[in-house]
XYZ file of N, CA and C in Angstrom:
615
model
N 43.537 -66.831 4.622
C 43.869 -67.912 3.662
C 42.947 -67.781 2.530
N 41.659 -67.557 2.827
C 40.677 -67.479 1.639
C 40.935 -66.201 0.831
N 41.380 -65.009 1.389
C 41.688 -63.877 0.688
C 42.772 -63.970 -0.272
N 43.911 -64.760 0.120
C 45.031 -64.846 -0.800
C 44.591 -65.791 -1.969
N 43.763 -66.667 -1.703
C 43.266 -67.765 -2.798
C 42.437 -66.972 -3.776
N 41.683 -66.116 -3.243
C 40.708 -65.300 -4.177
C 41.322 -64.262 -4.870
N 42.441 -63.684 -4.438
C 43.011 -62.434 -5.054
C 43.674 -62.690 -6.303
N 43.773 -61.773 -7.266
C 44.448 -62.067 -8.535
C 45.826 -62.179 -8.377
N 46.420 -61.562 -7.470
C 47.872 -61.658 -7.259
C 48.244 -61.460 -5.755
N 49.465 -61.742 -5.449
C 49.920 -61.707 -4.046
C 51.363 -61.403 -3.845
N 51.689 -60.634 -2.817
C 53.080 -60.207 -2.578
C 53.753 -61.429 -2.171
N 55.178 -61.349 -2.273
C 55.954 -62.523 -1.963
C 55.823 -62.949 -0.498
N 55.685 -61.949 0.377
C 55.482 -62.187 1.861
C 54.174 -62.988 2.022
N 53.081 -62.355 1.536
C 51.854 -63.037 1.619
C 51.861 -64.388 1.110
N 52.566 -64.593 0.019
C 52.547 -65.947 -0.529
C 53.225 -66.955 0.378
N 54.433 -66.420 0.868
C 55.085 -67.211 1.869
C 54.429 -67.682 3.062
N 53.588 -66.763 3.596
C 52.871 -66.919 4.831
C 51.673 -67.691 4.451
N 51.073 -67.500 3.381
C 49.936 -68.343 2.862
C 48.743 -67.679 3.316
N 48.684 -66.314 3.759
C 47.536 -65.679 4.159
C 47.632 -64.212 3.980
N 46.622 -63.460 3.794
C 46.611 -62.021 3.622
C 45.845 -61.401 4.669
N 46.385 -60.200 5.245
C 45.496 -59.451 6.119
C 45.122 -58.058 5.458
N 45.533 -57.894 4.317
C 45.335 -56.585 3.468
C 45.089 -56.950 1.944
N 44.042 -56.248 1.472
C 43.802 -56.309 0.044
C 43.873 -55.003 -0.515
N 44.709 -54.817 -1.655
C 44.833 -53.520 -2.261
C 44.292 -53.658 -3.681
N 43.377 -52.667 -3.973
C 42.664 -52.668 -5.305
C 43.789 -52.382 -6.430
N 43.777 -53.136 -7.401
C 44.632 -52.888 -8.637
C 43.882 -51.976 -9.620
N 44.777 -51.420 -10.395
C 44.133 -50.520 -11.464
C 43.448 -51.381 -12.516
N 43.761 -52.764 -12.569
C 43.162 -53.588 -13.614
C 41.705 -53.933 -12.986
N 41.413 -53.591 -11.777
C 40.195 -53.764 -11.123
C 40.200 -55.112 -10.237
N 41.231 -55.869 -10.163
C 41.427 -56.954 -9.239
C 42.075 -56.586 -8.038
N 42.298 -57.559 -7.252
C 43.006 -57.311 -5.973
C 44.295 -57.974 -5.786
N 45.221 -57.294 -5.030
C 46.499 -57.798 -4.605
C 46.467 -58.036 -3.085
N 46.871 -59.276 -2.885
C 46.805 -59.830 -1.457
C 48.192 -59.441 -0.721
N 48.097 -58.812 0.278
C 49.212 -58.463 1.117
C 49.168 -58.893 2.422
N 50.440 -58.969 3.119
C 50.311 -59.346 4.491
C 51.446 -58.356 5.309
N 50.925 -57.593 6.097
C 51.686 -56.616 6.885
C 51.972 -57.064 8.236
N 51.493 -58.220 8.602
C 51.837 -58.842 9.920
C 53.288 -58.938 10.271
N 54.002 -59.595 9.200
C 55.443 -59.845 9.390
C 56.324 -58.420 9.547
N 56.056 -57.499 8.596
C 56.688 -56.272 8.754
C 56.277 -55.517 10.055
N 55.011 -55.747 10.498
C 54.533 -55.027 11.635
C 55.248 -55.572 12.786
N 55.395 -56.889 12.821
C 56.141 -57.490 14.023
C 57.513 -57.065 14.063
N 58.267 -57.028 12.864
C 59.673 -56.554 12.827
C 59.706 -55.088 13.256
N 58.809 -54.329 12.988
C 58.804 -52.827 13.333
C 58.642 -52.756 14.751
N 57.782 -53.608 15.393
C 57.585 -53.516 16.915
C 58.827 -53.885 17.657
N 59.688 -54.817 17.072
C 60.832 -55.210 17.721
C 61.869 -54.092 17.558
N 61.890 -53.371 16.470
C 62.824 -52.260 16.242
C 62.477 -51.143 17.242
N 61.086 -50.920 17.496
C 60.677 -49.801 18.294
C 61.173 -50.043 19.746
N 61.146 -51.384 20.113
C 61.509 -51.799 21.436
C 63.092 -51.978 21.600
N 63.848 -51.747 20.460
C 65.333 -51.930 20.524
C 65.634 -53.405 20.908
N 64.939 -54.293 20.402
C 65.145 -55.771 20.594
C 66.022 -56.270 19.463
N 67.237 -56.856 19.781
C 68.046 -57.352 18.803
C 67.724 -58.877 18.546
N 67.561 -59.280 17.314
C 67.137 -60.690 17.137
C 68.296 -61.371 16.288
N 69.045 -60.835 15.500
C 70.092 -61.461 14.669
C 71.063 -62.333 15.751
N 71.156 -63.571 15.232
C 72.150 -64.477 16.014
C 71.682 -64.746 17.466
N 70.407 -64.332 17.754
C 69.897 -64.591 19.200
C 69.133 -66.040 19.181
N 69.019 -66.645 20.323
C 68.311 -67.872 20.547
C 66.849 -67.271 20.947
N 65.906 -67.570 19.952
C 64.533 -67.135 20.190
C 63.718 -68.439 20.234
N 62.827 -68.405 21.377
C 61.823 -69.436 21.492
C 60.502 -68.912 21.164
N 59.841 -69.504 20.114
C 58.478 -69.144 19.673
C 57.475 -70.207 20.306
N 56.476 -69.688 20.958
C 55.520 -70.592 21.554
C 54.241 -70.522 20.693
N 53.922 -71.658 20.158
C 52.807 -71.679 19.293
C 53.090 -71.817 17.756
N 52.223 -72.490 16.992
C 52.463 -72.699 15.626
C 51.132 -72.501 14.861
N 50.352 -71.626 15.336
C 48.996 -71.390 14.586
C 49.181 -70.420 13.646
N 48.062 -69.720 13.081
C 48.125 -68.702 11.990
C 48.973 -67.601 12.340
N 48.863 -67.092 13.536
C 49.615 -65.828 13.942
C 51.103 -66.227 13.958
N 51.407 -67.410 14.284
C 52.805 -67.697 14.377
C 53.648 -67.790 13.024
N 52.812 -67.964 11.860
C 53.422 -68.027 10.636
C 54.186 -66.697 10.377
N 53.600 -65.596 10.465
C 54.150 -64.358 10.180
C 55.281 -64.111 11.046
N 55.134 -64.352 12.337
C 56.216 -64.133 13.278
C 57.384 -64.964 13.058
N 57.190 -66.265 12.708
C 58.322 -67.160 12.380
C 59.059 -66.765 11.143
N 58.301 -66.316 10.201
C 59.025 -65.737 8.940
C 59.855 -64.581 9.060
N 59.351 -63.671 9.897
C 59.983 -62.444 10.360
C 61.302 -62.806 11.120
N 61.154 -63.660 12.175
C 62.353 -64.194 12.933
C 63.304 -64.828 12.129
N 63.019 -65.564 11.049
C 63.925 -66.277 10.183
C 64.694 -65.251 9.281
N 63.934 -64.251 8.793
C 64.555 -63.229 8.059
C 65.571 -62.434 8.768
N 65.271 -62.290 10.218
C 66.138 -61.600 11.040
C 67.368 -62.427 11.432
N 67.474 -63.647 10.996
C 68.526 -64.550 11.381
C 68.543 -64.943 12.825
N 67.451 -65.231 13.359
C 67.272 -65.777 14.703
C 67.735 -67.213 14.601
N 68.216 -67.727 15.739
C 68.321 -69.158 15.958
C 66.963 -69.741 16.682
N 66.035 -70.286 15.729
C 64.733 -70.436 16.261
C 64.345 -71.793 16.805
N 63.663 -71.896 17.870
C 63.025 -72.946 18.481
C 61.474 -72.795 18.622
N 60.696 -73.713 18.032
C 59.298 -73.545 18.166
C 58.705 -74.656 19.066
N 57.992 -74.153 20.188
C 57.353 -75.113 21.010
C 55.901 -75.102 20.729
N 55.319 -76.265 20.469
C 53.816 -76.269 20.172
C 53.133 -77.602 20.787
N 51.933 -77.486 21.190
C 51.343 -78.732 21.731
C 51.403 -79.797 20.769
N 51.147 -79.492 19.498
C 51.201 -80.692 18.443
C 52.489 -80.298 17.584
N 53.440 -81.221 17.755
C 54.737 -80.987 17.041
C 54.560 -81.021 15.605
N 53.622 -81.854 15.066
C 53.456 -81.945 13.612
C 53.005 -80.697 12.960
N 52.227 -79.912 13.720
C 51.769 -78.652 13.204
C 53.020 -77.632 13.177
N 53.822 -77.578 14.132
C 55.016 -76.821 14.043
C 55.873 -77.286 12.784
N 56.006 -78.622 12.567
C 56.885 -79.104 11.475
C 56.169 -78.679 10.116
N 54.831 -78.676 10.125
C 54.103 -78.198 8.881
C 54.459 -76.687 8.593
N 54.473 -75.941 9.735
C 54.775 -74.338 9.569
C 56.145 -74.228 9.094
N 57.162 -75.026 9.620
C 58.580 -74.837 9.123
C 58.698 -75.329 7.577
N 58.004 -76.293 7.277
C 58.068 -76.800 5.961
C 57.447 -75.819 4.898
N 56.228 -75.298 5.405
C 55.557 -74.357 4.548
C 56.325 -73.092 4.280
N 56.989 -72.572 5.282
C 57.797 -71.296 5.166
C 59.219 -71.497 4.678
N 59.636 -72.783 4.752
C 60.991 -73.169 4.244
C 61.958 -72.438 5.061
N 61.938 -72.623 6.411
C 62.652 -71.967 7.312
C 63.367 -73.084 8.188
N 64.498 -72.774 8.948
C 65.200 -73.621 9.777
C 64.690 -73.318 11.150
N 64.209 -74.389 11.947
C 63.916 -74.167 13.303
C 63.935 -75.625 14.089
N 64.242 -75.664 15.330
C 64.073 -76.754 16.039
C 62.619 -76.801 16.638
N 62.130 -78.092 16.658
C 60.757 -78.247 17.049
C 60.700 -78.983 18.436
N 59.927 -78.486 19.366
C 59.696 -79.138 20.672
C 58.307 -79.179 20.941
N 57.866 -80.062 21.897
C 56.479 -80.033 22.389
C 56.393 -78.941 23.470
N 55.197 -78.666 23.789
C 54.920 -77.589 24.742
C 55.373 -77.987 26.125
N 55.488 -79.310 26.375
C 55.944 -79.814 27.559
C 57.441 -79.457 27.839
N 58.259 -79.018 26.842
C 59.506 -78.662 26.983
C 59.740 -77.121 26.944
N 58.615 -76.468 26.872
C 58.575 -75.018 26.820
C 59.412 -74.211 27.961
N 59.262 -74.677 29.177
C 60.006 -74.049 30.205
C 61.491 -74.178 30.154
N 61.876 -75.468 29.681
C 63.327 -75.620 29.545
C 63.916 -74.744 28.344
N 63.070 -74.769 27.192
C 63.605 -73.985 26.102
C 63.526 -72.431 26.328
N 62.594 -72.005 27.096
C 62.584 -70.630 27.517
C 63.802 -70.351 28.320
N 64.128 -71.234 29.217
C 65.355 -71.071 29.937
C 66.639 -70.841 29.339
N 66.744 -71.354 27.987
C 67.835 -71.222 27.136
C 67.806 -70.043 26.117
N 66.643 -69.421 26.048
C 66.356 -68.422 25.065
C 66.894 -66.953 25.434
N 67.194 -66.268 24.488
C 67.473 -64.838 24.747
C 66.269 -64.058 24.617
N 65.305 -64.409 23.821
C 63.951 -63.807 23.653
C 62.926 -64.807 23.505
N 61.736 -64.700 24.106
C 60.681 -65.561 23.930
C 59.397 -64.774 23.301
N 58.787 -65.361 22.370
C 57.672 -64.777 21.634
C 56.451 -65.607 21.899
N 55.456 -65.193 22.392
C 54.287 -66.018 22.705
C 53.191 -65.748 21.704
N 52.680 -66.785 20.956
C 51.585 -66.555 20.060
C 50.379 -67.452 20.486
N 50.626 -68.171 21.713
C 49.470 -69.101 22.198
C 48.365 -68.182 22.762
N 47.242 -68.769 22.759
C 46.032 -68.078 23.255
C 45.678 -68.395 24.624
N 46.613 -68.908 25.351
C 46.276 -69.333 26.787
C 45.828 -68.050 27.690
N 46.516 -66.914 27.448
C 46.173 -65.796 28.271
C 44.652 -65.315 28.037
N 44.133 -65.637 26.865
C 42.748 -65.295 26.671
C 41.735 -65.929 27.658
N 42.157 -67.082 28.282
C 41.370 -67.650 29.236
C 41.943 -67.429 30.759
N 43.016 -66.676 30.841
C 43.594 -66.288 32.162
C 44.675 -67.190 32.538
N 44.830 -68.298 31.681
C 45.908 -69.315 31.984
C 47.295 -68.779 31.755
N 48.369 -69.289 32.337
C 49.644 -68.853 32.153
C 50.546 -70.044 32.016
N 51.805 -69.775 31.782
C 52.908 -70.831 31.682
C 53.682 -70.894 32.975
N 54.414 -72.001 33.063
C 55.505 -71.968 34.128
C 56.701 -71.321 33.585
N 57.052 -70.133 34.231
C 58.099 -69.436 33.747
C 59.478 -69.705 34.460
N 60.587 -69.979 33.693
C 61.959 -70.067 34.501
C 62.284 -68.672 34.807
N 63.401 -68.565 35.444
C 63.874 -67.153 35.949
C 64.193 -66.337 34.738
N 63.625 -65.135 34.759
C 63.786 -64.348 33.431
C 65.106 -63.696 33.231
N 65.803 -63.269 34.413
C 66.997 -62.532 34.288
C 67.006 -61.350 33.235
N 65.841 -60.550 33.299
C 65.553 -59.327 32.572
C 65.745 -59.652 31.073
N 65.425 -60.915 30.532
C 65.268 -61.292 29.136
C 63.866 -60.855 28.635
N 63.638 -60.615 27.509
C 62.291 -60.169 26.849
C 61.367 -61.356 26.626
N 60.064 -61.253 27.195
C 58.922 -62.045 26.895
C 57.965 -61.249 26.231
N 57.792 -61.507 24.976
C 56.876 -60.777 24.096
C 55.605 -61.408 23.692
N 54.422 -61.030 24.229
C 53.323 -61.635 24.050
C 52.557 -60.889 22.825
N 52.133 -61.550 21.710
C 51.627 -60.711 20.620
C 50.166 -60.287 20.973
N 49.546 -60.824 21.994
C 48.276 -60.356 22.460
C 48.429 -59.029 23.115
N 47.363 -58.323 23.484
C 47.418 -56.988 24.189
C 46.248 -56.927 25.024
N 46.290 -55.966 25.906
C 45.079 -55.650 26.841
C 44.731 -56.736 27.795
N 43.484 -56.959 28.033
C 43.082 -58.037 28.977
C 43.619 -59.504 28.598
N 43.644 -59.819 27.408
C 44.014 -61.251 26.945
C 45.471 -61.524 27.317
N 46.297 -60.428 27.407
C 47.812 -60.673 27.639
C 48.167 -60.477 29.023
N 47.166 -59.777 29.871
C 47.461 -59.403 31.183
C 48.075 -60.443 32.098
N 47.347 -61.541 32.252
C 47.803 -62.666 33.164
C 49.226 -63.153 32.709
N 49.445 -63.374 31.454
C 50.735 -63.825 31.131
C 51.824 -62.947 31.247
N 51.611 -61.713 30.939
C 52.666 -60.639 31.083
C 52.934 -60.299 32.730
N 51.872 -60.511 33.452
C 52.181 -60.248 34.856
C 52.941 -61.385 35.498
N 52.716 -62.663 35.039
C 53.471 -63.803 35.459
C 54.780 -63.700 35.084
N 55.163 -63.174 33.769
C 56.394 -63.060 33.143
C 57.217 -62.088 34.064
N 56.587 -60.985 34.378
C 57.285 -59.858 35.095
C 57.642 -60.454 36.499
N 56.692 -61.106 37.128
C 56.969 -61.748 38.514
C 58.108 -62.666 38.502
N 58.333 -63.318 37.347
C 59.444 -64.298 37.148
C 60.803 -63.613 36.767
N 60.725 -62.284 36.704
C 61.960 -61.496 36.324
C 62.203 -61.284 34.797
N 61.159 -61.516 33.927
C 61.238 -61.155 32.671
C 60.826 -59.782 32.254
N 61.343 -59.181 31.176
C 60.951 -57.972 30.717
C 59.828 -58.086 29.746
N 58.565 -57.752 30.212
C 57.309 -58.028 29.432
C 57.041 -57.091 28.302
N 56.579 -57.502 27.182
C 56.167 -56.648 26.148
C 54.920 -57.207 25.516
N 53.921 -56.288 25.292
C 52.734 -56.821 24.575
C 52.754 -56.430 23.124
N 51.756 -56.964 22.363
C 51.710 -56.884 20.957
C 50.953 -55.676 20.342
N 50.660 -54.663 21.169
C 49.914 -53.492 20.748
C 50.772 -52.700 19.634
N 52.056 -52.612 19.867
C 52.818 -51.966 18.890
C 52.950 -52.663 17.489
N 52.742 -53.968 17.512
C 52.594 -54.885 16.330
C 51.408 -54.554 15.642
N 50.319 -54.446 16.337
C 48.976 -54.138 15.901
C 48.940 -52.795 15.186
N 49.465 -51.761 15.763
C 49.609 -50.393 15.308
C 50.507 -50.424 13.938
N 51.571 -51.092 14.045
C 52.468 -51.064 12.847
C 51.947 -51.713 11.629
N 51.289 -52.952 11.839
C 50.700 -53.644 10.600
C 49.579 -52.757 10.116
N 48.817 -52.148 11.047
C 47.732 -51.253 10.447
C 48.333 -50.063 9.699
N 49.382 -49.465 10.121
C 49.967 -48.370 9.583
C 50.612 -48.742 8.117
N 51.076 -49.930 8.029
C 51.648 -50.343 6.788
C 50.572 -50.694 5.794
N 49.434 -51.275 6.246
C 48.299 -51.422 5.533
C 47.800 -50.103 4.891
N 47.663 -49.040 5.811
C 47.196 -47.660 5.485
C 48.085 -47.172 4.259
N 49.433 -47.387 4.525
C 50.379 -46.849 3.427
C 50.066 -47.562 2.146
N 49.904 -48.850 2.082
C 49.578 -49.517 0.803
C 48.274 -48.863 0.193
N 47.276 -48.559 0.940
C 46.073 -47.979 0.408
C 46.131 -46.562 -0.059
N 46.742 -45.671 0.756
C 46.815 -44.260 0.509
C 48.196 -43.705 0.130
N 49.252 -44.391 0.326
C 50.593 -43.920 0.062
C 51.085 -42.945 1.129
N 50.581 -43.004 2.183
C 50.915 -42.209 3.423
C 51.209 -43.133 4.656
N 52.408 -42.960 5.281
C 52.621 -43.802 6.508
C 52.132 -43.008 7.632
N 51.220 -43.394 8.386
C 50.784 -42.595 9.708
C 51.892 -42.644 10.730
N 51.724 -41.666 11.655
C 52.684 -41.487 12.609
C 52.357 -42.585 13.776
N 53.265 -43.634 13.613
C 53.069 -44.772 14.513
C 53.042 -44.427 16.054
N 54.124 -43.476 16.437
C 54.256 -43.251 17.774
C 52.984 -42.600 18.254
N 52.414 -41.577 17.765
C 51.268 -41.026 18.253
C 50.029 -41.912 18.291
N 49.973 -42.762 17.181
C 48.863 -43.755 17.187
C 49.108 -44.743 18.145
N 50.229 -45.173 18.586
C 50.412 -46.268 19.630
C 50.101 -45.603 20.980
N 50.423 -44.274 21.196
C 50.050 -43.595 22.455
C 48.564 -43.562 22.655
N 47.852 -43.259 21.609
C 46.329 -43.160 21.717
C 45.776 -44.571 21.943
N 46.308 -45.566 21.272
C 45.842 -46.910 21.374
C 46.125 -47.540 22.804
N 47.284 -47.160 23.257
C 47.660 -47.604 24.729
C 46.725 -47.035 25.738
N 46.379 -45.728 25.555
C 45.439 -45.029 26.444
C 44.055 -45.787 26.459
N 43.662 -46.029 25.374
C 42.281 -46.717 25.179
C 42.278 -48.173 25.804
N 43.431 -49.031 25.565
C 43.559 -50.250 25.889
C 43.629 -50.249 27.581
N 44.422 -49.330 28.127
C 44.579 -49.321 29.558
C 43.268 -48.955 30.267
N 42.523 -48.249 29.522
C 41.194 -47.692 30.192
C 40.212 -48.901 30.246
N 40.371 -49.925 29.527
C 39.593 -51.085 29.527
C 40.036 -52.307 30.108
N 41.308 -52.240 30.819
C 41.903 -53.392 31.421
C 42.062 -53.209 32.939
């Protein structure tokens, strides 16, 4: 948030999200604030062949990470429900992004997950080893934007409940690749980068 406020200019995506994860040096000497989290998330869904258009998507959490995810989901024409512990924060997110979404408290997460085609988790519960109560998955996708050890407990619980688990490592690689392209005009090979990152992450979990 501070980066976008201090930069001389900002892309439309960064402006909508209200935060920057990438700064690009301008020829004038100033900085352009960019955000590659939203396109990185979109790319990770494409890599996993996950259809979002006209699907019921349950987004868990309304923090900083959820902003980019919610914007991407809205742009992909998802029917969106956001579950967050503090409903007012989710309402602020929807208003800030100017998107349509139903708001529910986290107490209703299990019921909303039961109705969703895809569930996206941006909550940090897994970082403390905590998990959610999962309804029967029926091989639907549960995508946790965390990866490695912080995502392990949640993804294992999801798989046990019959969900198709997916972590956020591909999103990390994609947003980094798009940042690299902005800096150097070269888009790295995401497939090989992801394979190397996956190997390193698995070695530490």
